[in-house]
GROMACS .gro file of C-alpha atoms in nm:
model
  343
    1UNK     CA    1  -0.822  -1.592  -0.605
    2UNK     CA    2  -0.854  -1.246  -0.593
    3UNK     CA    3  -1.139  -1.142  -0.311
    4UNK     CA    4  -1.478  -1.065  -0.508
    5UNK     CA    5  -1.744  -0.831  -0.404
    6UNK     CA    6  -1.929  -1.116  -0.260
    7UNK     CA    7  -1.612  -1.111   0.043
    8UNK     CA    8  -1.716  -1.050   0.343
    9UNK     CA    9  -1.558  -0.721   0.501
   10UNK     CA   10  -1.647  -0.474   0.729
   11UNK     CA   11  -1.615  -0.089   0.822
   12UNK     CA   12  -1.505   0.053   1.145
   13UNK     CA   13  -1.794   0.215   1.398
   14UNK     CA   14  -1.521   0.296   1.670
   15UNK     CA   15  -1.504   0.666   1.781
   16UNK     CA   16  -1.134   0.769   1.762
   17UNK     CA   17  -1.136   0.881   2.162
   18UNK     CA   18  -1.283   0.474   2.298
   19UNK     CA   19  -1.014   0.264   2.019
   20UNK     CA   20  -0.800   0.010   2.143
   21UNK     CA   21  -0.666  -0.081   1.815
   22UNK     CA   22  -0.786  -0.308   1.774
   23UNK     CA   23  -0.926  -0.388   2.095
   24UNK     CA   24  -0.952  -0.752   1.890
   25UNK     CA   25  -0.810  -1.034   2.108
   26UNK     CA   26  -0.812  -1.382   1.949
   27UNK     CA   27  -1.112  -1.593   2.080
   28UNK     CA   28  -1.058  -1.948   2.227
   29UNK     CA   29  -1.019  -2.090   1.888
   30UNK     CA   30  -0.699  -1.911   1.846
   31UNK     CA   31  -0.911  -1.726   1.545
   32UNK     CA   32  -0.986  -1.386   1.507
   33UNK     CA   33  -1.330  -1.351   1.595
   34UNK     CA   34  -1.567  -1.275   1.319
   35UNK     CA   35  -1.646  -0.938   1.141
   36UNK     CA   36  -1.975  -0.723   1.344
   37UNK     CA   37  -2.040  -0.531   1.007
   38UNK     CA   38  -1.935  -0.642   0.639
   39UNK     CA   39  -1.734  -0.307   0.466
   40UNK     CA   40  -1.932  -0.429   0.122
   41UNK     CA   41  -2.275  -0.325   0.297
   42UNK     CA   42  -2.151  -0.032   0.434
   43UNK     CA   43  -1.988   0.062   0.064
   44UNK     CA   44  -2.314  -0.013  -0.091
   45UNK     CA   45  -2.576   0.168   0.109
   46UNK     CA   46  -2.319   0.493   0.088
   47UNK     CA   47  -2.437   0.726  -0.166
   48UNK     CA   48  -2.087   0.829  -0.284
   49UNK     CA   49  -1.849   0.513  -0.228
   50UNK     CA   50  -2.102   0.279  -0.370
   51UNK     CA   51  -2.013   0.430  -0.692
   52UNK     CA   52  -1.662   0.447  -0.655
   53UNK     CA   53  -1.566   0.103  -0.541
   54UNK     CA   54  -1.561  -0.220  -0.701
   55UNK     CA   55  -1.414  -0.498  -0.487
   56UNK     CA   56  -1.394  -0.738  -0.795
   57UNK     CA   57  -1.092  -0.528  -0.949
   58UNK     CA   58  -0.812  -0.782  -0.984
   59UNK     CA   59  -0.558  -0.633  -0.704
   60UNK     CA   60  -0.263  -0.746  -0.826
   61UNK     CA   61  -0.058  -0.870  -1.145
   62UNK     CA   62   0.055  -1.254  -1.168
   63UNK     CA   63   0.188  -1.464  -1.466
   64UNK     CA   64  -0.177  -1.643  -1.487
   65UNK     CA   65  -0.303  -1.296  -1.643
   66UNK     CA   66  -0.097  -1.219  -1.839
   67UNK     CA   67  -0.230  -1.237  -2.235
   68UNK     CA   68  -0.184  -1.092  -2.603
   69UNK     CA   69  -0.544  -0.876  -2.492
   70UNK     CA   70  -0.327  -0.744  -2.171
   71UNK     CA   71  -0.065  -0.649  -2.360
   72UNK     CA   72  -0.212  -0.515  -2.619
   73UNK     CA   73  -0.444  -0.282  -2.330
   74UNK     CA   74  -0.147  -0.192  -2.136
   75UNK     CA   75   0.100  -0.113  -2.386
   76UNK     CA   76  -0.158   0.211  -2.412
   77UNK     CA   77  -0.065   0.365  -2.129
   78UNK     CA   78   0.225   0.472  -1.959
   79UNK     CA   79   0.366   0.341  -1.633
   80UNK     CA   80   0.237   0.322  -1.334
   81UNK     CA   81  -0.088   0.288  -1.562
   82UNK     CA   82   0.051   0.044  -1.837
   83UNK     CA   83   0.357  -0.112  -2.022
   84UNK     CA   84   0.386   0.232  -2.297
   85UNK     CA   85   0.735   0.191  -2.413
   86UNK     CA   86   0.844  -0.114  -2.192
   87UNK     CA   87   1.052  -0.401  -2.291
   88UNK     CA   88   0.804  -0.665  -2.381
   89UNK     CA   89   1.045  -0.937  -2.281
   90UNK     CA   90   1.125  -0.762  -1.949
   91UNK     CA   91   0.787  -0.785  -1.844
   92UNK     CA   92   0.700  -1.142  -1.949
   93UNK     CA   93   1.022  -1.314  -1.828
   94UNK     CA   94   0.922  -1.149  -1.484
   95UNK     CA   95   0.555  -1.242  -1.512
   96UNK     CA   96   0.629  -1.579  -1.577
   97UNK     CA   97   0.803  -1.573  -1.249
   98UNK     CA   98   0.437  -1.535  -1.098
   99UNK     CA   99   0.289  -1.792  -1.195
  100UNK     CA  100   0.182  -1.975  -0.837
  101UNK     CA  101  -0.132  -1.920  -0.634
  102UNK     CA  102   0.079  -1.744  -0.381
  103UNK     CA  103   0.112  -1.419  -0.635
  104UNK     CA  104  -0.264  -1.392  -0.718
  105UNK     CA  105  -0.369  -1.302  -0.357
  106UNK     CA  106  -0.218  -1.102  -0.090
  107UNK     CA  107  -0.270  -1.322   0.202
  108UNK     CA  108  -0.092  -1.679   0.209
  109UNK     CA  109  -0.390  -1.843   0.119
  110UNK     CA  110  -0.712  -1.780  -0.052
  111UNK     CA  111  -0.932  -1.497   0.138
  112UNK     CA  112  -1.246  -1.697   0.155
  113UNK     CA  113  -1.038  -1.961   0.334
  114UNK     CA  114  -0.927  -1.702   0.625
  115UNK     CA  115  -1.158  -1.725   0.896
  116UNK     CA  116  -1.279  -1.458   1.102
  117UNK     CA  117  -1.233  -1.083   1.050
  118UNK     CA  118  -0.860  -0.985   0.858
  119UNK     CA  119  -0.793  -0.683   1.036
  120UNK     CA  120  -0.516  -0.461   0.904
  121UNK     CA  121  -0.328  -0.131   0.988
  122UNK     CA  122  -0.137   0.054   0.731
  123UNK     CA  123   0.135   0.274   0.875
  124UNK     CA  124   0.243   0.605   0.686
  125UNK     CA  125   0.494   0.802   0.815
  126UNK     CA  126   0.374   1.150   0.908
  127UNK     CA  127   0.509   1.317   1.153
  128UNK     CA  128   0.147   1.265   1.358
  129UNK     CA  129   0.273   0.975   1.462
  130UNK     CA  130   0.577   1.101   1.687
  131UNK     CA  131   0.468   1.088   2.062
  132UNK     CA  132   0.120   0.879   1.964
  133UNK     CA  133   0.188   0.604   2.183
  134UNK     CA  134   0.030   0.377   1.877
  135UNK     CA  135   0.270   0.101   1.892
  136UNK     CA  136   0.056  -0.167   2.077
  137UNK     CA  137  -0.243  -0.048   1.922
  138UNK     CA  138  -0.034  -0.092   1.566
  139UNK     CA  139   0.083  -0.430   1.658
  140UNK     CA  140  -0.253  -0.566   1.752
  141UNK     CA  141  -0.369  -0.604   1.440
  142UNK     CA  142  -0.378  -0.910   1.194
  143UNK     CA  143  -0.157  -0.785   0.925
  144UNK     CA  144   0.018  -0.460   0.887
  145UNK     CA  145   0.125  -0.254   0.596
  146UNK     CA  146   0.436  -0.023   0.636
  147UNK     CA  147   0.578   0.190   0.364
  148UNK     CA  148   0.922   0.397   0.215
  149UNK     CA  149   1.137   0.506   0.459
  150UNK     CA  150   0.932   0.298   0.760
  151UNK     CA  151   1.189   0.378   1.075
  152UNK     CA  152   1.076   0.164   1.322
  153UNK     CA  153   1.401   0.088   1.576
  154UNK     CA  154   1.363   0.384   1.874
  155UNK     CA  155   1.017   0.394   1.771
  156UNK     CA  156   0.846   0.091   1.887
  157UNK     CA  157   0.617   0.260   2.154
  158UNK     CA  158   0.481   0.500   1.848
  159UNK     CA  159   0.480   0.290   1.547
  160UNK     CA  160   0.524  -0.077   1.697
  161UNK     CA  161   0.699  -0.373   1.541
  162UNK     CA  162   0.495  -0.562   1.355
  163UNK     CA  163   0.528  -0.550   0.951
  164UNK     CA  164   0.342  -0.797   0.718
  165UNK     CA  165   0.388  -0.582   0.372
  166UNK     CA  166   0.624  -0.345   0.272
  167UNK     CA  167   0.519  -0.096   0.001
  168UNK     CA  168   0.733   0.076  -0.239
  169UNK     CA  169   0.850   0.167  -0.586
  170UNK     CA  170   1.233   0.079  -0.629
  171UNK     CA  171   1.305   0.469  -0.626
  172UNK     CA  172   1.112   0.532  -0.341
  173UNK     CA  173   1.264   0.258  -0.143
  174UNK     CA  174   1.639   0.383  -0.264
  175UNK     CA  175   1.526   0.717  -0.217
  176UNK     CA  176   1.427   0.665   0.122
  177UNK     CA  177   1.755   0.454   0.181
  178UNK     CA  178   1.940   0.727   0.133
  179UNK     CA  179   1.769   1.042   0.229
  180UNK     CA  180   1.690   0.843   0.605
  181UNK     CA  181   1.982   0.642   0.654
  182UNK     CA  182   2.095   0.933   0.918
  183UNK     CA  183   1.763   0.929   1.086
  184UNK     CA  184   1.720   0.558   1.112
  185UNK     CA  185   1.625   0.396   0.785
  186UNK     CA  186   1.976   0.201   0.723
  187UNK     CA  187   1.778  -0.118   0.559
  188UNK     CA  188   1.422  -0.218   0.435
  189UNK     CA  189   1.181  -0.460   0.690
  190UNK     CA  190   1.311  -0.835   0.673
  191UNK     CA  191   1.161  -1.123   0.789
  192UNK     CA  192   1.098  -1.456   0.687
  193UNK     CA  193   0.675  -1.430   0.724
  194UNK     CA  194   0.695  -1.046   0.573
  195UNK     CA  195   0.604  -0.951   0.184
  196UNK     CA  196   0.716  -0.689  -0.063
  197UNK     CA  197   0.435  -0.507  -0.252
  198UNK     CA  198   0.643  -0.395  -0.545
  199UNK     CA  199   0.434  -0.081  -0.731
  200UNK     CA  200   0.556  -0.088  -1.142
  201UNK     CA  201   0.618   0.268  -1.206
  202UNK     CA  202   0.908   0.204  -1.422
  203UNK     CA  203   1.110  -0.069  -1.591
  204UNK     CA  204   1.323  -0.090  -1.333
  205UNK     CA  205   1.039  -0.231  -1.113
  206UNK     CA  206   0.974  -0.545  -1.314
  207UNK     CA  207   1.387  -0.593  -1.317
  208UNK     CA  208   1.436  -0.573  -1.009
  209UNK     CA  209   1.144  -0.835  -0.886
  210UNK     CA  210   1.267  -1.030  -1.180
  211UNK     CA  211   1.596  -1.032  -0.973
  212UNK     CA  212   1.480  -1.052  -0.658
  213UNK     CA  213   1.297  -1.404  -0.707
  214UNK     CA  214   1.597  -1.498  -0.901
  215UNK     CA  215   1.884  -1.430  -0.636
  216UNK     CA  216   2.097  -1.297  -0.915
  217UNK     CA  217   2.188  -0.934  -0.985
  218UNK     CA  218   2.027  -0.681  -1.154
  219UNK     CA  219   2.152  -0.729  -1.517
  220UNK     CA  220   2.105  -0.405  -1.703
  221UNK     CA  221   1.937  -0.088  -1.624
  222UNK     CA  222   1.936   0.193  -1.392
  223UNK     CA  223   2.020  -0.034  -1.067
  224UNK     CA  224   2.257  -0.272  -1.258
  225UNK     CA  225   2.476  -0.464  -1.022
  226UNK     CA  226   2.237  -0.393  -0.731
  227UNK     CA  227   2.218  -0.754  -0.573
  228UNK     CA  228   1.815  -0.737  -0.430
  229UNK     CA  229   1.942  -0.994  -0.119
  230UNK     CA  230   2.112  -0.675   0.041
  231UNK     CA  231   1.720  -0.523   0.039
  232UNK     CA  232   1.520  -0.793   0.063
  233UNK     CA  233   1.752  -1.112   0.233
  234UNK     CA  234   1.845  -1.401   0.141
  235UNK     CA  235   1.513  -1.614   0.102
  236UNK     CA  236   1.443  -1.541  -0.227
  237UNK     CA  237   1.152  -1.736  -0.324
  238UNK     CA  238   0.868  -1.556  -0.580
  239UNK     CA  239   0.575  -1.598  -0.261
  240UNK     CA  240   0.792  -1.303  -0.071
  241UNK     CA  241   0.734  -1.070  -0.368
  242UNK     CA  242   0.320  -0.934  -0.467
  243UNK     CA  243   0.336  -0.648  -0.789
  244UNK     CA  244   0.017  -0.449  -0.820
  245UNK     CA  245  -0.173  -0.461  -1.118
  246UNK     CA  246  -0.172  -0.125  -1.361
  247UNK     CA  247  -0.509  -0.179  -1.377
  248UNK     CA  248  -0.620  -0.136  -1.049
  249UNK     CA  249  -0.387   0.182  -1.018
  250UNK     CA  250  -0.583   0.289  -1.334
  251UNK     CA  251  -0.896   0.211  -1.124
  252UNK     CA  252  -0.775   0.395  -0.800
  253UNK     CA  253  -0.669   0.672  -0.949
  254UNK     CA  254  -0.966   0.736  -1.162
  255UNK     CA  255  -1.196   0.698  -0.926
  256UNK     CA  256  -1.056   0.772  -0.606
  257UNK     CA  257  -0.769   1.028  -0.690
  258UNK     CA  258  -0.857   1.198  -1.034
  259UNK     CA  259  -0.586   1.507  -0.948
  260UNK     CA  260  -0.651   1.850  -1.166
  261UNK     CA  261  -0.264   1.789  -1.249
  262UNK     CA  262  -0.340   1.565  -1.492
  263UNK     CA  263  -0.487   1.834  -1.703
  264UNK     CA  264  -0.128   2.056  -1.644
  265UNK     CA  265   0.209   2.020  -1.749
  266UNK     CA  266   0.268   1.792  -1.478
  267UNK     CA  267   0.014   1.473  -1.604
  268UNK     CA  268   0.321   1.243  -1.684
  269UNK     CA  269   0.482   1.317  -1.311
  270UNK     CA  270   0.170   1.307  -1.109
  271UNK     CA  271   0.046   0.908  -0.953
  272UNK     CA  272  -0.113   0.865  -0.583
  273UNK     CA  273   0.167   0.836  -0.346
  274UNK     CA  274   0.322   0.506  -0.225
  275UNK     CA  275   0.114   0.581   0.084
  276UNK     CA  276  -0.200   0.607  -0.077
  277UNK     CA  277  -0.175   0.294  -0.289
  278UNK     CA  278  -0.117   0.105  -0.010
  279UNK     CA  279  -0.401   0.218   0.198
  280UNK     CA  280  -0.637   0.159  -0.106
  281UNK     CA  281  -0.508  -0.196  -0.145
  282UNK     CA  282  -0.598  -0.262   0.246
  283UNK     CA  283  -0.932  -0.104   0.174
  284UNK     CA  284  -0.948  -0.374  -0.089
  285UNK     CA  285  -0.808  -0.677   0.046
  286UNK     CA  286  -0.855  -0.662   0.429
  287UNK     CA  287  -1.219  -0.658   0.653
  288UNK     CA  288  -1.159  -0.382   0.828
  289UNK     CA  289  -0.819  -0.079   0.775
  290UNK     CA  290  -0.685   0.138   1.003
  291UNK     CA  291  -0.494   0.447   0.883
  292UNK     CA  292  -0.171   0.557   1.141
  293UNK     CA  293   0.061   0.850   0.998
  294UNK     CA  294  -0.154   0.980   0.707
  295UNK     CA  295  -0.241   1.287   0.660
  296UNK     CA  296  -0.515   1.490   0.816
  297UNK     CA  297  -0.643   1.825   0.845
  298UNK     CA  298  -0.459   1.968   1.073
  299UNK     CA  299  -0.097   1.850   0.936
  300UNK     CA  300   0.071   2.193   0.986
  301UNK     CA  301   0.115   2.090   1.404
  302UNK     CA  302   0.321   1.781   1.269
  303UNK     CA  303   0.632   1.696   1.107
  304UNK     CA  304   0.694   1.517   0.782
  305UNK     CA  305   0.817   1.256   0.926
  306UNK     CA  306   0.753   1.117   1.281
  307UNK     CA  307   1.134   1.004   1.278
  308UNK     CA  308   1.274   1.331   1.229
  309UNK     CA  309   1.451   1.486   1.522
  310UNK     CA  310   1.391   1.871   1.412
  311UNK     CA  311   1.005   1.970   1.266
  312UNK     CA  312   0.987   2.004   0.920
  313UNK     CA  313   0.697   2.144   0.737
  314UNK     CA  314   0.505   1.892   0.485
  315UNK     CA  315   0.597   1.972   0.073
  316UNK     CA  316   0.347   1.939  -0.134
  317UNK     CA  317   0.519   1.842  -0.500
  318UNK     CA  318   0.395   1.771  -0.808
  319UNK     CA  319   0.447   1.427  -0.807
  320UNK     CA  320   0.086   1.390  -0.525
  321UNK     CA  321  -0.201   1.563  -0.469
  322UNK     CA  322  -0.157   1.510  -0.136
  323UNK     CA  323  -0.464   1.755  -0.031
  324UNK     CA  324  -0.675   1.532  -0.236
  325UNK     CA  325  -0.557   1.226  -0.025
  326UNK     CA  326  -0.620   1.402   0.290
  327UNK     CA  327  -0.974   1.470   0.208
  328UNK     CA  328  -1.027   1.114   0.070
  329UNK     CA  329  -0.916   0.965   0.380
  330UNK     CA  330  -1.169   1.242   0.611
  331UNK     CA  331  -1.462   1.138   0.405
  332UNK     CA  332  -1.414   0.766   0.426
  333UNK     CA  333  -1.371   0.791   0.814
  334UNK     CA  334  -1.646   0.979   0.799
  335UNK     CA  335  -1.843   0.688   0.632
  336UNK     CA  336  -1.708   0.429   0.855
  337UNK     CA  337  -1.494   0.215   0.596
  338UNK     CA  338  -1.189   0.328   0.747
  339UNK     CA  339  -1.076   0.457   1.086
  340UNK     CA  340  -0.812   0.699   1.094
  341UNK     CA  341  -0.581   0.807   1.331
  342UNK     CA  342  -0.623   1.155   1.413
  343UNK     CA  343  -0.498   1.397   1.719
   0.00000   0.00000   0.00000
């Protein structure tokens, strides 16, 4: 099941200089040793994020919730925030693909049944994180979400190894294949423990993850003939592959990152970034998050990227609001239900 607000969780009271990320070694039992402060107390005696979160919001979007109601609420709105205009069969036929307990949580089994404290680290890629030495620190935690064009080979001692998730939309993943392949980014993470968090902000999403558990090739659309093996590998099985619900981007968005674009001309182009999405999904699923690579307030001494081998300056398009991200992420490390990683 989806993790209720009755989860236990907890925020991070580590000052940025004394963090050994996460200075959490397993305890005899070969468990992680349990949480010192539950993130849903913390969340509920702050005046502000009390508000804002509610950890009962279905995460993500499996076969098993699927109904005429959904539809009928989703067809609404537009992608990322809905099914507006979408093939009807597209989205069933890969819903019904999702239909074991393995697509209604994140973690391979139920979160009540994990014991001790889930600790996760979600890796952006800001340029922050060149020289950081964060690898180990990275690494050391339970679970960890990388992202896009997530360069890791010549990077170990910044970045580290370790990936449990892998974030992306299908553009932003081909995107990054091909605007990176000269820096480093030649394939997506594999591995036969790691997951793909697809994000539907298109059609082409729900064909491709249709695909992807399938083994077959893409059969119509934009990416037509693209065989998902050569992204993914070859154990295509439908517990590999999580899709997050449009409602709970609805939710984030509204009440996390509620841009002014959407009152301009841009409100069709503008969704949190891939970045942000996954951060707010650790916030939602894990007991405590730590943010490496995001941005902060002092992003103008950093590259874009940390795998870039000449600085260049941040962009700020349309598309994000990435100021509105960076003060998100200030104020909850600043109310201890995150701890980000900051120089």
């Amino acid at each position: 099941m989806i993790p209720s607000a009755r989860t236990t969780r907890t925020s991070i009271r580590i000052q940025a200089e004394g963090f050994r990320s996460p200075g959490w070694t397993s305890n005899t039992t070969g468990q992680s040793p349990p949480c010192q402060h539950p993130l849903s107390l913390t969340i509920r005696r702050h005046p502000h994020f009390r508000d804002l979160f509610n950890l009962s919001t279905p995460v993500l979007l499996s076969g098993g919730l699927f109904t005429q109601e959904l539809w009928d609420s989703l067809s609404q709105h537009k992608a990322p925030y809905g099914w507006q205009g979408l093939s009807r069969q597209a989205i069933t036929s890969t819903l019904s693909l999702l239909n074991g307990s393995e697509s209604t949580t994140l973690f391979a089994v139920s979160r009540e049944l994990l014991p001790g404290c889930i600790r996760c680290a979600v890796v952006g890629n800001g340029g922050i994180l060149n020289g950081s030495r964060q690898g180990l620190n990275i690494d050391a935690h339970d679970y960890v979400f990388r992202l896009n064009g997530a360069v890791i080979k010549g990077f170990e001692k910044d970045v580290g190894t370790k990936t449990s998730f892998y974030g992306f939309t299908v553009n932003t993943m081909k995107n990054s294949l091909i605007s990176y392949r000269n820096l480093g980014f030649t394939s997506v993470p594999q591995g036969q423990d790691l997951r793909y968090i697809f994000i539907p902000s298109d059609i082409r999403d729900y064909v491709m993850l249709r695909s992807a558990i399938l083994g077959v090739p893409v059969p119509e659309g934009h990416d037509k003939g693209d065989r998902p093996q050569t992204y993914f590998g070859p154990e295509a099985s439908a517990s590999k592959f999580k899709l997050l619900h449009p409602d709970f981007i609805s939710y984030l968005t509204e009440r996390f990152l509620k841009s002014k674009l959407i009152n301009t001309k841009f409100k069709d182009l503008y969704m949190p970034s891939t970045g942000a999405l996954m951060l707010l999904t650790a916030l939602h699923t894990c007991d405590q998050v730590s943010a490496y690579g995001f941005i902060t307030s002092n992003y103008q001494k950093f590259s874009d990227h940390y795998f870039e081998r000449v600085k260049k300056p941040l962009i700020f398009y349309v598309n994000h609001d990435l100021s509105l991200e960076a003060t998100l992420w200030r104020d909850l490390h600043e109310a201890s239900i995150l701890w980000l990683y900051q120089r």
